PDB file of C-alpha atoms in Angstrom:
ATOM      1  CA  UNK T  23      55.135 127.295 175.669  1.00 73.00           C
ATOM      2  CA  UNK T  24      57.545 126.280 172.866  1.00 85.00           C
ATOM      3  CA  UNK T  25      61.191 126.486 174.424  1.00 90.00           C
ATOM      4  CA  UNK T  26      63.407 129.260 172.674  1.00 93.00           C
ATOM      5  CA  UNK T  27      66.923 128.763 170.871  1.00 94.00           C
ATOM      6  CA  UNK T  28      69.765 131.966 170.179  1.00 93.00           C
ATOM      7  CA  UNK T  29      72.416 132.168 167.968  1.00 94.00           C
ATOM      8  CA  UNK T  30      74.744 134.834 167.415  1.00 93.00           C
ATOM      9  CA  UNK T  31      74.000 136.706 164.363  1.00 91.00           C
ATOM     10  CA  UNK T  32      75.584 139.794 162.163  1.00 86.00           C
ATOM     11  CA  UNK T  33      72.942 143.355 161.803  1.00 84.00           C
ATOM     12  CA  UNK T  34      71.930 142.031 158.471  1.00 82.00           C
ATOM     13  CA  UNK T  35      70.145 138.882 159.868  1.00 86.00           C
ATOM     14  CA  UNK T  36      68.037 141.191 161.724  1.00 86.00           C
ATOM     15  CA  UNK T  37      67.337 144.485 160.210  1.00 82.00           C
ATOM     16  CA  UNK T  38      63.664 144.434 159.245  1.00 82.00           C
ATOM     17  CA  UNK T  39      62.988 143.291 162.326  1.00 84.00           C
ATOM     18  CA  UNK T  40      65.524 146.332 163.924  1.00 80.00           C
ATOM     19  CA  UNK T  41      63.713 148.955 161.381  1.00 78.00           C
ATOM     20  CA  UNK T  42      60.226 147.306 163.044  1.00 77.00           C
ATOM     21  CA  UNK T  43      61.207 148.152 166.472  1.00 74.00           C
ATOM     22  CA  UNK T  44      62.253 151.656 165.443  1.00 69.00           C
ATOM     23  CA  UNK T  45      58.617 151.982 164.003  1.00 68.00           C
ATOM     24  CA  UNK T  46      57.164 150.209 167.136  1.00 63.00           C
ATOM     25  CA  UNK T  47      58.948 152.818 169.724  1.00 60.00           C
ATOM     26  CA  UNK T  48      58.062 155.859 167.297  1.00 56.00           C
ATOM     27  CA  UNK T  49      61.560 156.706 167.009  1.00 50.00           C
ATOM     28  CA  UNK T  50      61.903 158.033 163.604  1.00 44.00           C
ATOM     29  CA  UNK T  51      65.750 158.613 163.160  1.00 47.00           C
ATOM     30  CA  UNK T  52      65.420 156.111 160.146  1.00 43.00           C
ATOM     31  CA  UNK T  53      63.489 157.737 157.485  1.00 48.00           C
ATOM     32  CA  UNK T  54      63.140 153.991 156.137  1.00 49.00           C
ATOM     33  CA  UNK T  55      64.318 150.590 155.887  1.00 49.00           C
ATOM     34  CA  UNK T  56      67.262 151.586 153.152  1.00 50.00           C
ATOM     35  CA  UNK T  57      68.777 154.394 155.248  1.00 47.00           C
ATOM     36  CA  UNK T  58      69.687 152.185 157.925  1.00 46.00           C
ATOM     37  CA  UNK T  59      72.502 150.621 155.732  1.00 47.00           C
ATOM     38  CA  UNK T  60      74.304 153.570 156.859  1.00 46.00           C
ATOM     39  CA  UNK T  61      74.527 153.966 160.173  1.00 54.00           C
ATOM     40  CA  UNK T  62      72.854 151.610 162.375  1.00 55.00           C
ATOM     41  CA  UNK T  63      74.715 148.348 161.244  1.00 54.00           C
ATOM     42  CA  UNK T  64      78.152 149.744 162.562  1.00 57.00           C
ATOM     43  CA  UNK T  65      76.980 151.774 165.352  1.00 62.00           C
ATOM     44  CA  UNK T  66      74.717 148.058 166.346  1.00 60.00           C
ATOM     45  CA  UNK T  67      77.221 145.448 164.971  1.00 59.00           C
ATOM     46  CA  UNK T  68      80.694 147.055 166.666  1.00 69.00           C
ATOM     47  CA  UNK T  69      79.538 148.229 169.549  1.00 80.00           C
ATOM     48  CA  UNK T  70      77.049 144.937 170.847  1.00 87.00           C
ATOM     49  CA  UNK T  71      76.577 141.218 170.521  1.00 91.00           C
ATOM     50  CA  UNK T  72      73.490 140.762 168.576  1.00 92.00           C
ATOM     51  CA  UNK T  73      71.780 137.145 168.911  1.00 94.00           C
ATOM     52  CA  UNK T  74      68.645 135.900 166.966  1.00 94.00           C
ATOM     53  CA  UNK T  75      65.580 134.623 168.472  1.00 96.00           C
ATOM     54  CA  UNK T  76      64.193 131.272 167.318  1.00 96.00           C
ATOM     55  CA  UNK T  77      61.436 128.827 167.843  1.00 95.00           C
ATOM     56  CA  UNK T  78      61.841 125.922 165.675  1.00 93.00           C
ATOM     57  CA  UNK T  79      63.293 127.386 162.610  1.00 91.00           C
ATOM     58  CA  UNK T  80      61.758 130.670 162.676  1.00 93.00           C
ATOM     59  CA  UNK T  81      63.353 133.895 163.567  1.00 94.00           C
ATOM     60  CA  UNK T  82      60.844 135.447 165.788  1.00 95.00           C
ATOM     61  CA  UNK T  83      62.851 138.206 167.987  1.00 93.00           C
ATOM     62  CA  UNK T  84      66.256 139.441 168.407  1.00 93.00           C
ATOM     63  CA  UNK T  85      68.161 141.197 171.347  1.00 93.00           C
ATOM     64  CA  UNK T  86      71.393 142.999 171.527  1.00 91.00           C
ATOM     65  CA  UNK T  87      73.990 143.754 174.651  1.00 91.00           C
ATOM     66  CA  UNK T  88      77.626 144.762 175.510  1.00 89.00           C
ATOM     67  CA  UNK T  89      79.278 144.826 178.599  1.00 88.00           C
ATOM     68  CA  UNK T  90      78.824 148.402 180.595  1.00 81.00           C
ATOM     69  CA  UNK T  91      81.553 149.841 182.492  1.00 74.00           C
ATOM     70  CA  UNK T  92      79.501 152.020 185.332  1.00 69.00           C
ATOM     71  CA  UNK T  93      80.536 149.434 187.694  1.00 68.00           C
ATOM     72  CA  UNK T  94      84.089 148.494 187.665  1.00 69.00           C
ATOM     73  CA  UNK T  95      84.038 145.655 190.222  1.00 67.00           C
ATOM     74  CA  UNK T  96      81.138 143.677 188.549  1.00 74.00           C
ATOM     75  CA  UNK T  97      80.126 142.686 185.430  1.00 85.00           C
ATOM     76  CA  UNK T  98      77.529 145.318 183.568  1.00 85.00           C
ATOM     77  CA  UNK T  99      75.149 144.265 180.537  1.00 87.00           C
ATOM     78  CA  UNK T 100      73.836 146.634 179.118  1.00 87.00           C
ATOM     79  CA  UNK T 101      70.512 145.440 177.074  1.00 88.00           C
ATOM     80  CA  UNK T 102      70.497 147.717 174.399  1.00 85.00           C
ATOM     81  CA  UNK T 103      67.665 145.787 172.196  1.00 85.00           C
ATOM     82  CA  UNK T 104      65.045 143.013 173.363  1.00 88.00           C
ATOM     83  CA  UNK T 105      62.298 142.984 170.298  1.00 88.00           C
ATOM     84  CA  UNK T 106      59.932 139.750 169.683  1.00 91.00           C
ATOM     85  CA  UNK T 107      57.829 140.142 166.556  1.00 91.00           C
ATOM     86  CA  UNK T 108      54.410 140.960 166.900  1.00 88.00           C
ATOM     87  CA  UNK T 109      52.586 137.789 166.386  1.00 92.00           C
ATOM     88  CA  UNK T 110      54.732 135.967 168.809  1.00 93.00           C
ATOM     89  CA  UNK T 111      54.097 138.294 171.823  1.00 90.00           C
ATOM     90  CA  UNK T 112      52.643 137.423 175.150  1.00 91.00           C
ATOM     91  CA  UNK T 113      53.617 133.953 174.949  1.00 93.00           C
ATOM     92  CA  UNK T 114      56.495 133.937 177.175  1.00 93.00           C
ATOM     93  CA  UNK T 115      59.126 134.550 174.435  1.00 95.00           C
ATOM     94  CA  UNK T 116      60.388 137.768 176.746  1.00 93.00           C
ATOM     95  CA  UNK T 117      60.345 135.574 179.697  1.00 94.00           C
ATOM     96  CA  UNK T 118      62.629 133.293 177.914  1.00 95.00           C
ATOM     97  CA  UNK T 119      65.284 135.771 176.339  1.00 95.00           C
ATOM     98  CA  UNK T 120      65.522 137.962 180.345  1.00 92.00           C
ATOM     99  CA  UNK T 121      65.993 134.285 181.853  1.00 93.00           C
ATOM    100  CA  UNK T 122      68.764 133.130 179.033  1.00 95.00           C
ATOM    101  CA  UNK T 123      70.434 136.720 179.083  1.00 94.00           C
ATOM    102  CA  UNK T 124      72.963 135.610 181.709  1.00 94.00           C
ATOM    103  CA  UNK T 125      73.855 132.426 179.602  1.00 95.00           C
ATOM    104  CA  UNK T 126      74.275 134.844 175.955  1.00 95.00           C
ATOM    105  CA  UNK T 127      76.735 136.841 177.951  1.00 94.00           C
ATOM    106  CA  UNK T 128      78.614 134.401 179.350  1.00 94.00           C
ATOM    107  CA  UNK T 129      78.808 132.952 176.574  1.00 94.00           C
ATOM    108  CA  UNK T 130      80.383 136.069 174.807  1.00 93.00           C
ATOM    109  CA  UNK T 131      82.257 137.301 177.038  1.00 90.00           C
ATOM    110  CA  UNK T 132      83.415 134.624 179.647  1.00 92.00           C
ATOM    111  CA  UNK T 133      81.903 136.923 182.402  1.00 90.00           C
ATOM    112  CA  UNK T 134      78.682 136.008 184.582  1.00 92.00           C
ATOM    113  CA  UNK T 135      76.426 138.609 184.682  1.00 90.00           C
ATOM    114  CA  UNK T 136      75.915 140.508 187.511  1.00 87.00           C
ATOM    115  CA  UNK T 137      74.081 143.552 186.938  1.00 84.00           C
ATOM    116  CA  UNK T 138      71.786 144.205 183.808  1.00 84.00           C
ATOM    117  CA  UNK T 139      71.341 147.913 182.997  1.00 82.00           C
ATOM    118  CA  UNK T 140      68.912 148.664 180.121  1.00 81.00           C
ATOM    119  CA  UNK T 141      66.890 151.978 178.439  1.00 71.00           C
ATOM    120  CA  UNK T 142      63.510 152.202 178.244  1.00 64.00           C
ATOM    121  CA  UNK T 143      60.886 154.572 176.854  1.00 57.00           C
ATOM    122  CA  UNK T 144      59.431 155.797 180.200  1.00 56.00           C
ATOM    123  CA  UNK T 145      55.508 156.288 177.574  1.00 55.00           C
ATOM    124  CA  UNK T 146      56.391 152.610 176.838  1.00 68.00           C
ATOM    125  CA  UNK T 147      53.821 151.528 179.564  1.00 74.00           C
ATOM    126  CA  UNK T 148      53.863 147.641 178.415  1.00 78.00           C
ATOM    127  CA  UNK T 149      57.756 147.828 178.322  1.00 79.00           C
ATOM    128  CA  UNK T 150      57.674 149.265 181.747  1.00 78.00           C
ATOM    129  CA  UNK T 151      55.246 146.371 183.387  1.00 82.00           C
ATOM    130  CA  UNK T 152      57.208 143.786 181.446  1.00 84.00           C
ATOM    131  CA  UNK T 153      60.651 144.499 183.201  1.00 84.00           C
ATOM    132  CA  UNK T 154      59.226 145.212 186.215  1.00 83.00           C
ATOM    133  CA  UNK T 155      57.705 141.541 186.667  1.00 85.00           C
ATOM    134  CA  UNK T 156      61.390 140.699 186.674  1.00 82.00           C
ATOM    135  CA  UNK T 157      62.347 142.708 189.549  1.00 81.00           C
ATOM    136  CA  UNK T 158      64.166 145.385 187.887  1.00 80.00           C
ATOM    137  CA  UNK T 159      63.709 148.666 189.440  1.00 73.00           C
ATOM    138  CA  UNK T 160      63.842 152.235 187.373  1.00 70.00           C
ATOM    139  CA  UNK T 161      67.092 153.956 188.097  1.00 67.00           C
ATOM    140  CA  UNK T 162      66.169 156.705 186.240  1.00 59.00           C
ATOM    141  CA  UNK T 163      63.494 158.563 183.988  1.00 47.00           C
ATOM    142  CA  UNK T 164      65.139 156.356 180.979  1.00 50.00           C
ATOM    143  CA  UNK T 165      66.096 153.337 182.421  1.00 53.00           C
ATOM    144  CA  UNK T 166      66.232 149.851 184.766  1.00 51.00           C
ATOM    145  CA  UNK T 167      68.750 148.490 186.725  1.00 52.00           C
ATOM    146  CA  UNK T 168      68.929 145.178 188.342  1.00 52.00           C
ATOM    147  CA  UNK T 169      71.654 144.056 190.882  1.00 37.00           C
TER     148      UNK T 169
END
């Protein structure tokens, strides 16, 4: 398994691959590509810290988090994106971006991570067995938490 590098990165870096995800999840509040010049970059960009995935030189997945304020005596991430394109699934990639989570944040926000919060689509069956090999446990209908 080829070891995984991040770098912080702006919305721009990433949108196909953000639009691709959309797709992926059938959530359709992007009619296409174009119309997310509008709304998602500033919604995404303010709001989270957005890092690029790479193996060698190529960009092969992105995620996105902020800190979460549900628990005020620890520190919250909340994962708002993990995506890893296509061809470059089941090969560990995930595995890699969960384990270096705790490092991105740190790194961001001078905080270690103690709890990691993060949506799901509940139909989202492979999304569901993929966090769950990680010990998170559903909170909710829409979501994981992990203390």
């Amino acid at each position: 398994m080829k070891e995984i590098s991040w770098e912080r990165t702006s919305f721009e870096e990433i949108k196909s691959m953000f639009y691709a995800l959309q797709k992926h999840m059938k959530k359709f509040e992007y009619e296409d590509e174009k119309s997310l010049e509008f709304d998602a970059p500033k919604q995404i960009h303010s709001m989270y810290s957005i890092f690029r995935i790479k193996i060698d030189k190529e960009i092969v997945g992105f995620c996105s988090f902020a800190p979460d304020d549900r628990c005020k005596q620890k520190s919250v991430c909340y994962l708002s994106y993990l995506y890893v394109k296509k061809d470059f699934r089941n090969h560990g990639i995930g595995t890699q971006i969960l384990k270096n989570l705790p490092k991105m944040f740190e790194q961001v926000y001078h905080e270690k991570l103690e709890i990691l919060y993060l949506d799901y689509m509940f139909l989202n069956n492979q999304a569901y067995k993929f966090y769950e090999k990680f010990g998170l446990k559903p909170c909710s209908v829409e979501g994981f938490i992990k203390f």
